[in-house]
mmCIF file of C-alpha atoms in Angstrom:
data_model
loop_
_atom_site.group_PDB
_atom_site.id
_atom_site.type_symbol
_atom_site.label_atom_id
_atom_site.label_comp_id
_atom_site.label_asym_id
_atom_site.label_seq_id
_atom_site.Cartn_x
_atom_site.Cartn_y
_atom_site.Cartn_z
ATOM 1 C CA SER A 307 124.406 -179.843 -16.775
ATOM 2 C CA SER A 308 124.383 -175.821 -15.269
ATOM 3 C CA VAL A 309 126.312 -174.012 -13.283
ATOM 4 C CA SER A 310 125.151 -171.789 -11.415
ATOM 5 C CA ALA A 311 126.108 -168.179 -11.106
ATOM 6 C CA SER A 312 128.448 -167.413 -9.019
ATOM 7 C CA ALA A 313 130.735 -170.696 -9.162
ATOM 8 C CA ALA A 314 134.250 -168.941 -9.498
ATOM 9 C CA PRO A 315 136.193 -169.707 -12.528
ATOM 10 C CA SER A 316 139.202 -171.631 -12.084
ATOM 11 C CA GLU A 317 142.364 -170.800 -12.580
ATOM 12 C CA GLU A 318 141.817 -173.798 -15.654
ATOM 13 C CA THR A 319 138.597 -172.438 -17.512
ATOM 14 C CA ASP A 320 139.427 -168.987 -16.846
ATOM 15 C CA PRO A 321 141.237 -167.518 -20.120
ATOM 16 C CA ALA A 322 142.959 -165.151 -18.495
ATOM 17 C CA LYS A 323 144.692 -167.583 -16.247
ATOM 18 C CA ASP A 324 144.509 -170.502 -18.678
ATOM 19 C CA GLY A 325 147.588 -169.951 -21.201
ATOM 20 C CA LYS A 326 145.856 -170.399 -23.879
ATOM 21 C CA HIS A 327 143.910 -167.207 -24.244
ATOM 22 C CA THR A 328 144.718 -163.875 -25.086
ATOM 23 C CA LEU A 329 142.932 -160.482 -24.638
ATOM 24 C CA ILE A 330 142.079 -158.431 -28.435
ATOM 25 C CA THR A 331 140.236 -155.012 -27.938
ATOM 26 C CA HIS A 332 138.078 -154.210 -30.766
ATOM 27 C CA LYS A 333 137.025 -150.922 -32.136
ATOM 28 C CA ASN A 334 134.656 -149.771 -30.287
ATOM 29 C CA GLY A 335 136.217 -150.160 -26.933
ATOM 30 C CA THR A 336 135.235 -153.806 -25.817
ATOM 31 C CA GLU A 337 137.128 -156.726 -25.327
ATOM 32 C CA GLU A 338 137.302 -160.461 -26.033
ATOM 33 C CA TRP A 339 140.009 -163.865 -24.580
ATOM 34 C CA VAL A 340 140.559 -164.578 -28.665
ATOM 35 C CA GLU A 341 142.382 -168.282 -28.406
ATOM 36 C CA ILE A 342 145.739 -168.667 -29.142
ATOM 37 C CA ASN A 343 147.007 -171.314 -32.151
ATOM 38 C CA PRO A 344 148.834 -173.353 -30.991
ATOM 39 C CA TYR A 345 150.533 -173.940 -34.250
ATOM 40 C CA LEU A 346 152.087 -170.279 -34.718
ATOM 41 C CA ASP A 347 155.754 -169.465 -33.184
ATOM 42 C CA LYS A 348 155.153 -168.288 -29.409
ATOM 43 C CA ASN A 349 156.800 -164.839 -28.726
ATOM 44 C CA ILE A 350 160.013 -166.165 -26.557
ATOM 45 C CA TYR A 351 161.356 -162.689 -25.122
ATOM 46 C CA ASP A 352 161.181 -163.241 -20.483
ATOM 47 C CA ASN A 353 159.054 -160.426 -19.383
ATOM 48 C CA ALA A 354 161.895 -159.175 -16.598
ATOM 49 C CA GLY A 355 164.597 -158.829 -19.764
ATOM 50 C CA PHE A 356 162.717 -155.664 -20.521
ATOM 51 C CA VAL A 357 163.875 -152.646 -18.486
ATOM 52 C CA TYR A 358 162.316 -149.654 -19.011
ATOM 53 C CA LYS A 359 164.802 -146.380 -18.977
ATOM 54 C CA THR A 360 162.824 -143.539 -19.738
ATOM 55 C CA PRO A 361 162.766 -142.883 -23.111
ATOM 56 C CA PHE A 362 164.094 -146.393 -24.200
ATOM 57 C CA MET A 363 162.915 -150.260 -23.889
ATOM 58 C CA CYS A 364 165.627 -152.230 -23.765
ATOM 59 C CA TYR A 365 165.632 -156.340 -24.075
ATOM 60 C CA TYR A 366 168.168 -157.521 -21.896
ATOM 61 C CA GLU A 367 169.539 -161.776 -21.806
ATOM 62 C CA ASN A 368 172.261 -162.594 -19.142
ATOM 63 C CA ASN A 369 172.659 -159.111 -17.587
ATOM 64 C CA THR A 370 173.768 -158.048 -21.221
ATOM 65 C CA LYS A 371 171.921 -155.920 -24.007
ATOM 66 C CA VAL A 372 171.193 -156.855 -26.715
ATOM 67 C CA SER A 373 168.479 -154.825 -28.326
ATOM 68 C CA CYS A 374 168.519 -151.710 -30.536
ATOM 69 C CA VAL A 375 166.454 -148.462 -29.946
ATOM 70 C CA GLY A 376 164.331 -146.708 -33.096
ATOM 71 C CA ALA A 377 162.404 -144.604 -33.981
ATOM 72 C CA PHE A 378 159.567 -144.398 -36.492
ATOM 73 C CA ILE A 379 158.922 -141.684 -38.691
ATOM 74 C CA SER A 380 156.639 -139.388 -41.200
ATOM 75 C CA LYS A 381 156.177 -135.752 -42.201
ATOM 76 C CA ASN A 382 153.406 -135.923 -39.215
ATOM 77 C CA ASP A 383 156.913 -135.469 -37.377
ATOM 78 C CA ASP A 384 157.952 -131.986 -38.336
ATOM 79 C CA TYR A 385 161.458 -131.475 -38.971
ATOM 80 C CA VAL A 386 162.888 -133.667 -36.998
ATOM 81 C CA ASP A 387 166.902 -133.817 -35.898
ATOM 82 C CA PHE A 388 169.023 -136.744 -36.750
ATOM 83 C CA SER A 389 171.965 -135.780 -35.239
ATOM 84 C CA GLU A 390 170.522 -134.995 -31.638
ATOM 85 C CA LEU A 391 168.486 -138.614 -32.452
ATOM 86 C CA LYS A 392 171.733 -139.991 -32.396
ATOM 87 C CA LYS A 393 172.996 -138.619 -29.362
ATOM 88 C CA SER A 394 170.860 -138.901 -27.814
ATOM 89 C CA GLY A 395 171.865 -142.841 -28.787
ATOM 90 C CA VAL A 396 168.830 -144.103 -31.109
ATOM 91 C CA ASP A 397 170.712 -146.885 -34.011
ATOM 92 C CA PHE A 398 168.283 -146.605 -36.291
ATOM 93 C CA VAL A 399 164.933 -144.932 -37.789
ATOM 94 C CA VAL A 400 162.720 -146.472 -40.215
ATOM 95 C CA LEU A 401 160.857 -143.799 -42.375
ATOM 96 C CA LYS A 402 157.965 -143.536 -43.944
ATOM 97 C CA LEU A 403 158.175 -143.318 -47.466
ATOM 98 C CA GLY A 404 155.235 -143.410 -48.355
ATOM 99 C CA GLN A 405 151.146 -144.911 -48.866
ATOM 100 C CA ARG A 406 148.295 -145.862 -50.672
ATOM 101 C CA GLY A 407 145.513 -142.896 -50.047
ATOM 102 C CA TYR A 408 142.569 -145.178 -48.480
ATOM 103 C CA SER A 409 139.780 -143.518 -50.634
ATOM 104 C CA SER A 410 141.339 -142.318 -53.270
ATOM 105 C CA GLY A 411 143.696 -146.452 -54.164
ATOM 106 C CA ASP A 412 146.280 -143.213 -55.278
ATOM 107 C CA LEU A 413 149.698 -143.889 -54.424
ATOM 108 C CA SER A 414 152.171 -140.926 -53.131
ATOM 109 C CA LEU A 415 155.253 -140.659 -51.640
ATOM 110 C CA ASP A 416 155.800 -139.149 -47.248
ATOM 111 C CA GLU A 417 156.111 -135.556 -47.773
ATOM 112 C CA ASN A 418 159.782 -135.254 -45.640
ATOM 113 C CA PHE A 419 160.523 -138.543 -47.329
ATOM 114 C CA LEU A 420 163.374 -137.405 -49.319
ATOM 115 C CA ASP A 421 164.739 -134.966 -46.992
ATOM 116 C CA ASN A 422 164.435 -136.990 -44.148
ATOM 117 C CA TYR A 423 166.584 -139.885 -45.372
ATOM 118 C CA LYS A 424 169.507 -138.109 -47.686
ATOM 119 C CA ARG A 425 169.249 -136.289 -43.074
ATOM 120 C CA ALA A 426 169.976 -139.620 -41.347
ATOM 121 C CA TYR A 427 171.829 -140.613 -43.462
ATOM 122 C CA ASP A 428 174.201 -137.935 -43.125
ATOM 123 C CA ALA A 429 173.816 -138.733 -39.151
ATOM 124 C CA GLY A 430 174.847 -141.884 -39.264
ATOM 125 C CA LEU A 431 171.973 -143.041 -38.902
ATOM 126 C CA ASP A 432 171.761 -147.389 -39.581
ATOM 127 C CA ILE A 433 167.789 -147.127 -41.632
ATOM 128 C CA GLY A 434 164.487 -148.950 -42.372
ATOM 129 C CA LEU A 435 161.481 -147.713 -44.501
ATOM 130 C CA TYR A 436 157.766 -148.368 -43.559
ATOM 131 C CA PHE A 437 155.499 -148.310 -46.483
ATOM 132 C CA VAL A 438 151.472 -147.528 -45.708
ATOM 133 C CA SER A 439 149.315 -149.615 -47.774
ATOM 134 C CA ALA A 440 145.730 -150.151 -48.371
ATOM 135 C CA ALA A 441 145.188 -152.749 -51.693
ATOM 136 C CA THR A 442 142.475 -154.570 -51.703
ATOM 137 C CA SER A 443 144.450 -157.405 -53.862
ATOM 138 C CA THR A 444 147.725 -159.432 -55.098
ATOM 139 C CA GLU A 445 148.390 -156.433 -58.197
ATOM 140 C CA GLU A 446 147.713 -153.084 -56.765
ATOM 141 C CA ALA A 447 149.583 -154.990 -54.151
ATOM 142 C CA MET A 448 152.384 -155.608 -56.360
ATOM 143 C CA GLU A 449 152.620 -152.191 -58.047
ATOM 144 C CA GLU A 450 153.136 -150.436 -54.266
ATOM 145 C CA ALA A 451 156.184 -153.105 -53.801
ATOM 146 C CA ASP A 452 157.677 -151.195 -57.819
ATOM 147 C CA TYR A 453 156.470 -148.246 -56.086
ATOM 148 C CA VAL A 454 158.582 -148.735 -53.270
ATOM 149 C CA LEU A 455 161.317 -150.589 -55.192
ATOM 150 C CA ASN A 456 161.376 -147.601 -58.078
ATOM 151 C CA THR A 457 161.932 -145.036 -55.595
ATOM 152 C CA ILE A 458 164.985 -146.066 -53.010
ATOM 153 C CA SER A 459 165.816 -146.885 -57.073
ATOM 154 C CA GLU A 460 165.712 -143.785 -58.810
ATOM 155 C CA ASN A 461 167.138 -141.885 -55.553
ATOM 156 C CA SER A 462 169.218 -144.009 -54.895
ATOM 157 C CA VAL A 463 168.378 -144.997 -50.795
ATOM 158 C CA SER A 464 170.401 -147.271 -48.770
ATOM 159 C CA VAL A 465 168.953 -149.404 -46.922
ATOM 160 C CA ASN A 466 169.867 -151.141 -44.372
ATOM 161 C CA TYR A 467 166.852 -152.143 -41.576
ATOM 162 C CA PRO A 468 163.455 -153.896 -42.624
ATOM 163 C CA ILE A 469 161.367 -152.600 -45.937
ATOM 164 C CA MET A 470 158.078 -152.351 -43.967
ATOM 165 C CA LEU A 471 154.230 -152.959 -45.274
ATOM 166 C CA SER A 472 151.930 -151.270 -42.351
ATOM 167 C CA SER A 473 147.286 -151.514 -43.151
ATOM 168 C CA GLU A 474 146.707 -149.931 -39.451
ATOM 169 C CA LYS A 475 144.976 -146.110 -40.960
ATOM 170 C CA SER A 476 145.372 -143.310 -38.609
ATOM 171 C CA GLY A 477 142.513 -141.593 -38.474
ATOM 172 C CA SER A 478 138.282 -143.024 -38.707
ATOM 173 C CA GLY A 479 137.348 -142.744 -41.809
ATOM 174 C CA LYS A 480 136.330 -145.636 -44.740
ATOM 175 C CA SER A 481 138.401 -147.202 -45.756
ATOM 176 C CA ARG A 482 138.307 -149.287 -49.374
ATOM 177 C CA THR A 483 140.438 -152.216 -47.328
ATOM 178 C CA ASP A 484 136.847 -152.205 -44.989
ATOM 179 C CA GLU A 485 135.464 -155.172 -45.888
ATOM 180 C CA LEU A 486 138.759 -157.496 -46.927
ATOM 181 C CA GLU A 487 137.551 -160.446 -46.046
ATOM 182 C CA LYS A 488 141.299 -162.327 -43.527
ATOM 183 C CA ILE A 489 142.560 -164.882 -47.015
ATOM 184 C CA PRO A 490 142.887 -161.892 -49.597
ATOM 185 C CA ARG A 491 144.167 -158.811 -47.146
ATOM 186 C CA THR A 492 147.332 -161.704 -46.687
ATOM 187 C CA ASN A 493 147.766 -162.657 -49.557
ATOM 188 C CA ALA A 494 148.270 -159.049 -50.918
ATOM 189 C CA ALA A 495 150.310 -158.649 -48.026
ATOM 190 C CA LEU A 496 152.593 -161.534 -48.321
ATOM 191 C CA THR A 497 153.203 -160.417 -52.526
ATOM 192 C CA PHE A 498 154.236 -157.292 -51.151
ATOM 193 C CA MET A 499 157.030 -159.261 -48.450
ATOM 194 C CA LYS A 500 157.531 -161.503 -51.569
ATOM 195 C CA ALA A 501 158.635 -158.795 -54.534
ATOM 196 C CA ILE A 502 160.342 -157.028 -51.991
ATOM 197 C CA GLU A 503 162.314 -159.059 -50.361
ATOM 198 C CA LYS A 504 163.579 -161.143 -53.910
ATOM 199 C CA ALA A 505 165.268 -157.223 -55.001
ATOM 200 C CA GLY A 506 167.193 -158.830 -52.558
ATOM 201 C CA TYR A 507 165.804 -156.711 -48.893
ATOM 202 C CA TYR A 508 164.245 -157.405 -46.350
ATOM 203 C CA PRO A 509 160.395 -157.557 -45.574
ATOM 204 C CA MET A 510 158.210 -157.094 -42.774
ATOM 205 C CA PHE A 511 155.360 -156.541 -41.133
ATOM 206 C CA TYR A 512 153.776 -154.355 -39.127
ATOM 207 C CA GLY A 513 150.275 -154.006 -37.777
ATOM 208 C CA THR A 514 149.408 -154.250 -33.851
ATOM 209 C CA LYS A 515 148.653 -156.610 -32.114
ATOM 210 C CA GLU A 516 144.799 -156.496 -32.647
ATOM 211 C CA THR A 517 145.086 -156.168 -36.758
ATOM 212 C CA LEU A 518 147.890 -158.856 -37.073
ATOM 213 C CA ILE A 519 146.065 -161.655 -34.794
ATOM 214 C CA GLN A 520 141.740 -161.011 -36.602
ATOM 215 C CA LYS A 521 142.371 -159.224 -39.917
ATOM 216 C CA TYR A 522 145.701 -162.048 -41.169
ATOM 217 C CA SER A 523 145.927 -164.800 -41.522
ATOM 218 C CA LEU A 524 149.392 -165.076 -39.233
ATOM 219 C CA GLY A 525 150.167 -169.780 -40.616
ATOM 220 C CA SER A 526 150.279 -168.043 -44.014
ATOM 221 C CA MET A 527 152.717 -165.839 -42.763
ATOM 222 C CA ILE A 528 155.585 -167.674 -41.350
ATOM 223 C CA GLY A 529 159.304 -166.941 -42.453
ATOM 224 C CA TYR A 530 158.314 -163.661 -41.860
ATOM 225 C CA GLU A 531 159.484 -160.780 -39.431
ATOM 226 C CA ILE A 532 157.049 -159.030 -38.085
ATOM 227 C CA CYS A 533 157.686 -155.728 -35.750
ATOM 228 C CA ILE A 534 154.004 -154.873 -33.507
ATOM 229 C CA SER A 535 153.008 -152.012 -32.562
ATOM 230 C CA GLU A 536 151.529 -152.422 -28.994
ATOM 231 C CA THR A 537 152.153 -149.584 -26.533
ATOM 232 C CA ALA A 538 151.761 -150.911 -22.920
ATOM 233 C CA ASP A 539 153.780 -152.069 -20.329
ATOM 234 C CA LEU A 540 155.454 -155.512 -21.966
ATOM 235 C CA PRO A 541 154.423 -156.923 -24.913
ATOM 236 C CA THR A 542 150.918 -159.086 -24.561
ATOM 237 C CA TYR A 543 151.028 -160.222 -27.834
ATOM 238 C CA PRO A 544 151.523 -164.501 -28.080
ATOM 239 C CA TYR A 545 153.004 -164.892 -30.884
ATOM 240 C CA SER A 546 156.841 -164.808 -32.616
ATOM 241 C CA PHE A 547 158.121 -160.906 -33.194
ATOM 242 C CA ASN A 548 161.311 -159.556 -34.280
ATOM 243 C CA MET A 549 160.478 -155.887 -33.382
ATOM 244 C CA TRP A 550 158.207 -153.935 -30.474
ATOM 245 C CA GLU A 551 157.161 -150.026 -31.121
ATOM 246 C CA TYR A 552 156.544 -149.867 -27.300
ATOM 247 C CA ASP A 553 155.191 -146.784 -27.346
ATOM 248 C CA GLN A 554 153.695 -143.523 -29.989
#
């Protein structure tokens, strides 16, 4: 059978309109419509509930605001006045605790972490943490979790928001994890989150829409909450998520 090149796709066959596909952008800038997995919990937010009042995005249900506002903070943000941040309407911060070097594989603390933590705590903000992983095995993932937990206990860090694992790399250099397949990558993430959970904290996984869909086996991560990083007017991530980083 054949179809003429000029025939316009019907809504049923147009991936932009059939409700069964989501658009992802590859690293090289090309776009692709990928099928949405029907077995995963869906994003059930009502887009009409998202209201942007510069610089804050809020979410409303029945005319009641049900969202909190936070900020991701690392040494890249230089000196942050956390008291001013709180006064401006920010409820929580997610502080970068540290990272594993993408080429070296060494574990290190974010240079501003301890100072940021002390001042954020003194300002009365709720505090979450994130760690940038470059684990290539479950053993390395466990090492990363131990590093995070030891840093918390050695410095009496009080955490009442999630501890997030991120594998997003800044910059375009080659990473030791570039060739990692979906399953070992997912297993490493699960190892980290299980260890964080076992220690009595609240694990969360952080990633862009593209990273989550292309690099992880999301069906294996059911039961763990997700923070999506998507710079957009509205989130287009098709699956269930609990936090949205809407702006860099």
